[in-house]
């Protein structure tokens, strides 16, 4: 189970019973493109994902322009938890709504969670 605090730009990994395991610094949506609070689940996972650019176009895995970095974990629609090609945005509200992580952190998290893992996005805390 994952909990993420938007205010603190933290993604927290906890067990179903609420036991804390680890936290990661992350980036969240810009004020104009909020990361919506709510209950989600991991519905898909990809290693070295393609990035479908807003407005059209596809960026191949490994391309320095690929905004998704090395992992993608979808939580619904176009929302997901992913790596980034802009590590300086981690810890800030600068994404298009997704949860961005350092590539080495998202690789670790990817190994730790499974499909149907619950994701709770919290406004504050």
Rosetta silent file (secondary structure, phi, psi, omega in degrees, C-alpha in Angstrom):
SEQUENCE: XXXXXXXXXXXXXXXXXXXXXXXXXXXXXXXXXXXXXXXXXXXXXXXXXXXXXXXXXXXXXXXXXXXXXXXXXXXXXXXXXXXXXXXXXXXXXXXXXXXXXXXXXXXXXXXXXXXXXXXXXXXXX
SCORE:     score description
SCORE:     0.000 S_00000001
   1 L     0.000  135.731  179.697    0.000    0.000    0.000 S_00000001
   2 E  -114.968  139.412  170.789    1.312    3.452   -0.904 S_00000001
   3 E  -125.195  140.066  178.071    0.420    6.758    0.630 S_00000001
   4 E  -132.934  132.054  176.966    1.630   10.013   -0.788 S_00000001
   5 E   -98.750  115.799 -179.211    1.490   13.445    0.760 S_00000001
   6 L   -66.156  -39.190 -176.560    1.298   16.132   -1.917 S_00000001
   7 L   -62.286  -40.317 -177.663    2.236   18.932    0.453 S_00000001
   8 L   -93.477   -1.359 -177.500    5.492   17.246    1.518 S_00000001
   9 L    51.779   49.892 -179.241    6.261   15.705   -1.915 S_00000001
  10 E  -125.375  137.453  170.421    6.659   12.329   -0.251 S_00000001
  11 E  -110.671  122.444 -177.626    5.669    8.877   -1.339 S_00000001
  12 E  -111.145  130.447  176.704    5.424    6.553    1.644 S_00000001
  13 E   -98.190  119.902  179.415    5.449    2.789    1.352 S_00000001
  14 E  -132.760  158.993  177.277    3.448    1.135    4.125 S_00000001
  15 L   -77.651  170.065  176.126    1.991   -2.318    4.692 S_00000001
  16 L   -57.358  -32.178 -179.958   -1.742   -3.071    4.553 S_00000001
  17 L   -83.263   -1.408  176.796   -1.761   -2.879    8.353 S_00000001
  18 L    95.692    5.794  179.333   -0.204    0.597    8.232 S_00000001
  19 L   -75.085  126.192 -179.710    3.382   -0.289    9.203 S_00000001
  20 E   -68.404  135.673  177.300    5.820    2.190    7.699 S_00000001
  21 E  -111.794  -53.401 -174.820    8.498    0.697    5.438 S_00000001
  22 E  -166.055  157.115  171.805   10.190    3.567    3.599 S_00000001
  23 E  -126.883  154.232  179.999    9.610    6.990    2.076 S_00000001
  24 E  -129.538  141.258  171.221   10.803    8.550   -1.170 S_00000001
  25 E   -73.193  139.215 -178.960   11.035   12.181   -2.239 S_00000001
  26 E  -141.389  170.538  172.440    8.866   12.763   -5.309 S_00000001
  27 E  -108.382  151.194 -178.336    7.581   15.468   -7.600 S_00000001
  28 E  -129.036  178.318 -177.072    3.891   16.268   -7.976 S_00000001
  29 E   -65.781  145.151  173.481    1.598   18.169  -10.325 S_00000001
  30 L   -57.565  158.672  179.365    1.909   21.883  -10.905 S_00000001
  31 H   -54.726  -40.053 -179.638   -0.732   23.997   -9.225 S_00000001
  32 H   -75.442  -15.849 -178.603   -2.479   24.372  -12.593 S_00000001
  33 H  -130.638   62.714 -172.784   -2.252   20.603  -13.227 S_00000001
  34 L   -54.776  146.754  168.715   -2.992   19.150   -9.805 S_00000001
  35 L   -83.341  113.142 -173.363   -2.275   15.598   -8.835 S_00000001
  36 L   -70.898  129.259  174.780   -5.796   14.557   -7.781 S_00000001
  37 L   -65.762  150.214  177.782   -6.251   13.278   -4.238 S_00000001
  38 E   153.214 -175.334 -179.886   -8.074    9.958   -3.993 S_00000001
  39 E  -103.903  128.617 -178.124   -7.906    6.183   -3.869 S_00000001
  40 E  -136.560  174.315  170.832   -6.233    4.352   -6.742 S_00000001
  41 E  -138.203  155.056  174.997   -4.609    1.006   -7.542 S_00000001
  42 L   -71.874  116.290 -176.749   -1.621    0.031   -9.645 S_00000001
  43 L  -108.482  -17.741  172.696   -3.235   -1.125  -12.886 S_00000001
  44 E  -155.116  155.958 -179.137   -0.189   -1.474  -15.127 S_00000001
  45 E  -137.246  137.732  178.549    3.585   -1.563  -14.875 S_00000001
  46 E  -138.889  136.966  171.225    6.188   -0.994  -17.593 S_00000001
  47 E   -92.324  133.472 -179.458    9.958   -1.223  -17.726 S_00000001
  48 L    47.946   64.058 -176.324   11.499    1.437  -20.017 S_00000001
  49 L   -72.157  153.663  167.876    8.139    2.853  -21.137 S_00000001
  50 L   -75.981  151.502  175.211    7.453    4.805  -24.299 S_00000001
  51 E  -112.078  120.864  176.910    6.261    8.353  -23.648 S_00000001
  52 E   -93.005  102.412 -174.679    3.236    9.536  -25.587 S_00000001
  53 L   -62.395  140.539  172.959    3.732   13.291  -25.669 S_00000001
  54 L   -58.781  134.285 -178.581    0.753   15.544  -25.017 S_00000001
  55 L    88.707   -4.146  176.829   -0.391   16.828  -28.382 S_00000001
  56 L   115.428  155.189 -179.804    1.053   13.859  -30.255 S_00000001
  57 L   102.229  150.180 -179.933    4.268   12.031  -30.865 S_00000001
  58 E  -124.768  134.336  176.772    6.012    9.098  -29.248 S_00000001
  59 E  -110.686  125.743 -175.813    9.385    9.184  -27.508 S_00000001
  60 L   -69.863  156.243  174.186   11.224    5.866  -27.395 S_00000001
  61 L   -58.042  143.091  177.603   12.605    4.289  -24.209 S_00000001
  62 L    85.046  -14.421  177.839   16.116    5.469  -23.394 S_00000001
  63 L   -70.201  133.248  179.715   15.734    8.711  -25.330 S_00000001
  64 L   -57.603  -19.730  178.935   16.923   11.655  -23.185 S_00000001
  65 L   -84.770   -6.505 -177.751   13.625   13.393  -24.063 S_00000001
  66 L   -73.027  109.018 -175.871   11.540   10.583  -22.507 S_00000001
  67 L   -70.935  -12.146 -176.635    9.855   12.262  -19.519 S_00000001
  68 L   -88.792   -6.543 -179.245    8.867    8.913  -17.937 S_00000001
  69 L    64.670 -141.038 -169.633   12.374    7.762  -17.113 S_00000001
  70 L   -99.791   -9.916 -179.412   12.951    4.043  -16.596 S_00000001
  71 E  -145.174  150.677  175.417    9.679    2.820  -15.005 S_00000001
  72 E  -135.936  132.327  172.667    5.933    3.468  -15.203 S_00000001
  73 E  -129.244  104.545 -176.384    3.242    2.327  -12.771 S_00000001
  74 E   -78.134  140.609  178.798   -0.185    3.423  -13.963 S_00000001
  75 E  -120.862    3.143  176.702   -2.923    4.266  -11.477 S_00000001
  76 E   137.649  137.610 -178.508   -5.668    5.287  -13.908 S_00000001
  77 L    57.675 -131.408  177.964   -6.180    7.376  -17.024 S_00000001
  78 L   -98.542   11.825  179.623   -2.941    9.179  -17.776 S_00000001
  79 E   -88.523  142.391  177.726   -1.891    9.260  -14.106 S_00000001
  80 E  -166.769  176.581  173.916    1.011    7.239  -12.829 S_00000001
  81 E  -109.529  126.484 -175.004    4.135    6.946  -10.760 S_00000001
  82 E  -151.725  169.977  173.522    7.250    7.142  -12.915 S_00000001
  83 L   -75.352 -166.727 -179.997   10.881    8.083  -13.211 S_00000001
  84 L  -156.255  155.128  172.237   11.980   11.310  -14.846 S_00000001
  85 L   -98.275    5.771  179.252   14.464   12.864  -17.205 S_00000001
  86 L  -128.426   73.054 -175.357   14.357   16.018  -15.047 S_00000001
  87 H   -61.268  -20.448  178.331   15.672   15.009  -11.598 S_00000001
  88 H   -70.984   -9.451  177.708   15.785   18.655  -10.475 S_00000001
  89 H   -87.890   -7.450  179.896   11.944   18.623  -10.396 S_00000001
  90 L   -69.509  133.518 -177.804   11.873   16.036   -7.605 S_00000001
  91 L    91.595    6.390 -176.265   10.594   17.574   -4.374 S_00000001
  92 L  -134.945  158.185  173.990    8.612   20.253   -6.230 S_00000001
  93 E   -85.372   80.542 -175.771    5.154   20.727   -7.778 S_00000001
  94 E  -132.873    8.425  179.877    6.373   20.723  -11.392 S_00000001
  95 E   -91.222  177.247  176.748    4.893   17.668  -13.129 S_00000001
  96 L   -86.810   14.277  178.282    1.855   17.475  -15.395 S_00000001
  97 L   127.245  -24.265  179.055   -0.022   15.664  -12.614 S_00000001
  98 L   -75.704  171.248  175.374    1.874   12.388  -12.247 S_00000001
  99 E   -98.663  114.360 -179.288    4.094   11.408   -9.343 S_00000001
 100 E   -97.647  143.424  177.295    7.744   11.694  -10.444 S_00000001
 101 E  -135.387  158.526  170.485   10.600    9.917   -8.720 S_00000001
 102 L   -58.598  144.095 -177.102   14.353    9.662   -9.159 S_00000001
 103 H   -57.852  -40.787 -179.476   15.015    6.790  -11.567 S_00000001
 104 H   -66.967  -32.671  177.924   16.958    4.738   -8.982 S_00000001
 105 H   -72.284  -41.574 -178.718   14.080    5.136   -6.483 S_00000001
 106 H   -69.758  -29.857  174.704   11.354    4.203   -8.956 S_00000001
 107 H   -64.242  -42.189  178.339   13.341    1.112   -9.979 S_00000001
 108 H   -65.312  -48.429 -179.373   13.424    0.006   -6.336 S_00000001
 109 H   -60.508  -40.931 -179.947    9.731    0.747   -5.759 S_00000001
 110 H   -54.539  -39.613  179.841    8.790   -1.084   -8.968 S_00000001
 111 H   -72.353  -26.426 -173.760   10.324   -4.274   -7.550 S_00000001
 112 H   -87.074  -22.832 -176.173    8.530   -3.886   -4.205 S_00000001
 113 L  -113.749  161.264 -176.667    4.941   -3.417   -5.348 S_00000001
 114 L  -122.589  171.980  171.071    2.553   -5.514   -7.397 S_00000001
 115 L   -56.673  148.482  179.845   -0.512   -5.012   -9.546 S_00000001
 116 L    71.694    7.281  172.635   -3.535   -3.984   -7.499 S_00000001
 117 L   -61.712  133.883  179.864   -1.354   -2.287   -4.859 S_00000001
 118 E   -76.796  140.130  177.372   -3.491    0.444   -3.301 S_00000001
 119 E  -126.990  121.216  177.065   -2.345    4.033   -3.764 S_00000001
 120 E  -113.081  120.186  177.920   -3.822    6.793   -1.615 S_00000001
 121 E  -100.756  121.630 -175.050   -3.015   10.351   -2.625 S_00000001
 122 E  -110.096  136.225 -179.969   -3.461   12.751    0.281 S_00000001
 123 L   -59.318  -49.215 -172.439   -3.781   16.536   -0.046 S_00000001
 124 L  -126.580 -149.998  178.926   -1.756   17.441    3.031 S_00000001
 125 L    98.138    0.000    0.000    0.051   16.132    6.119 S_00000001
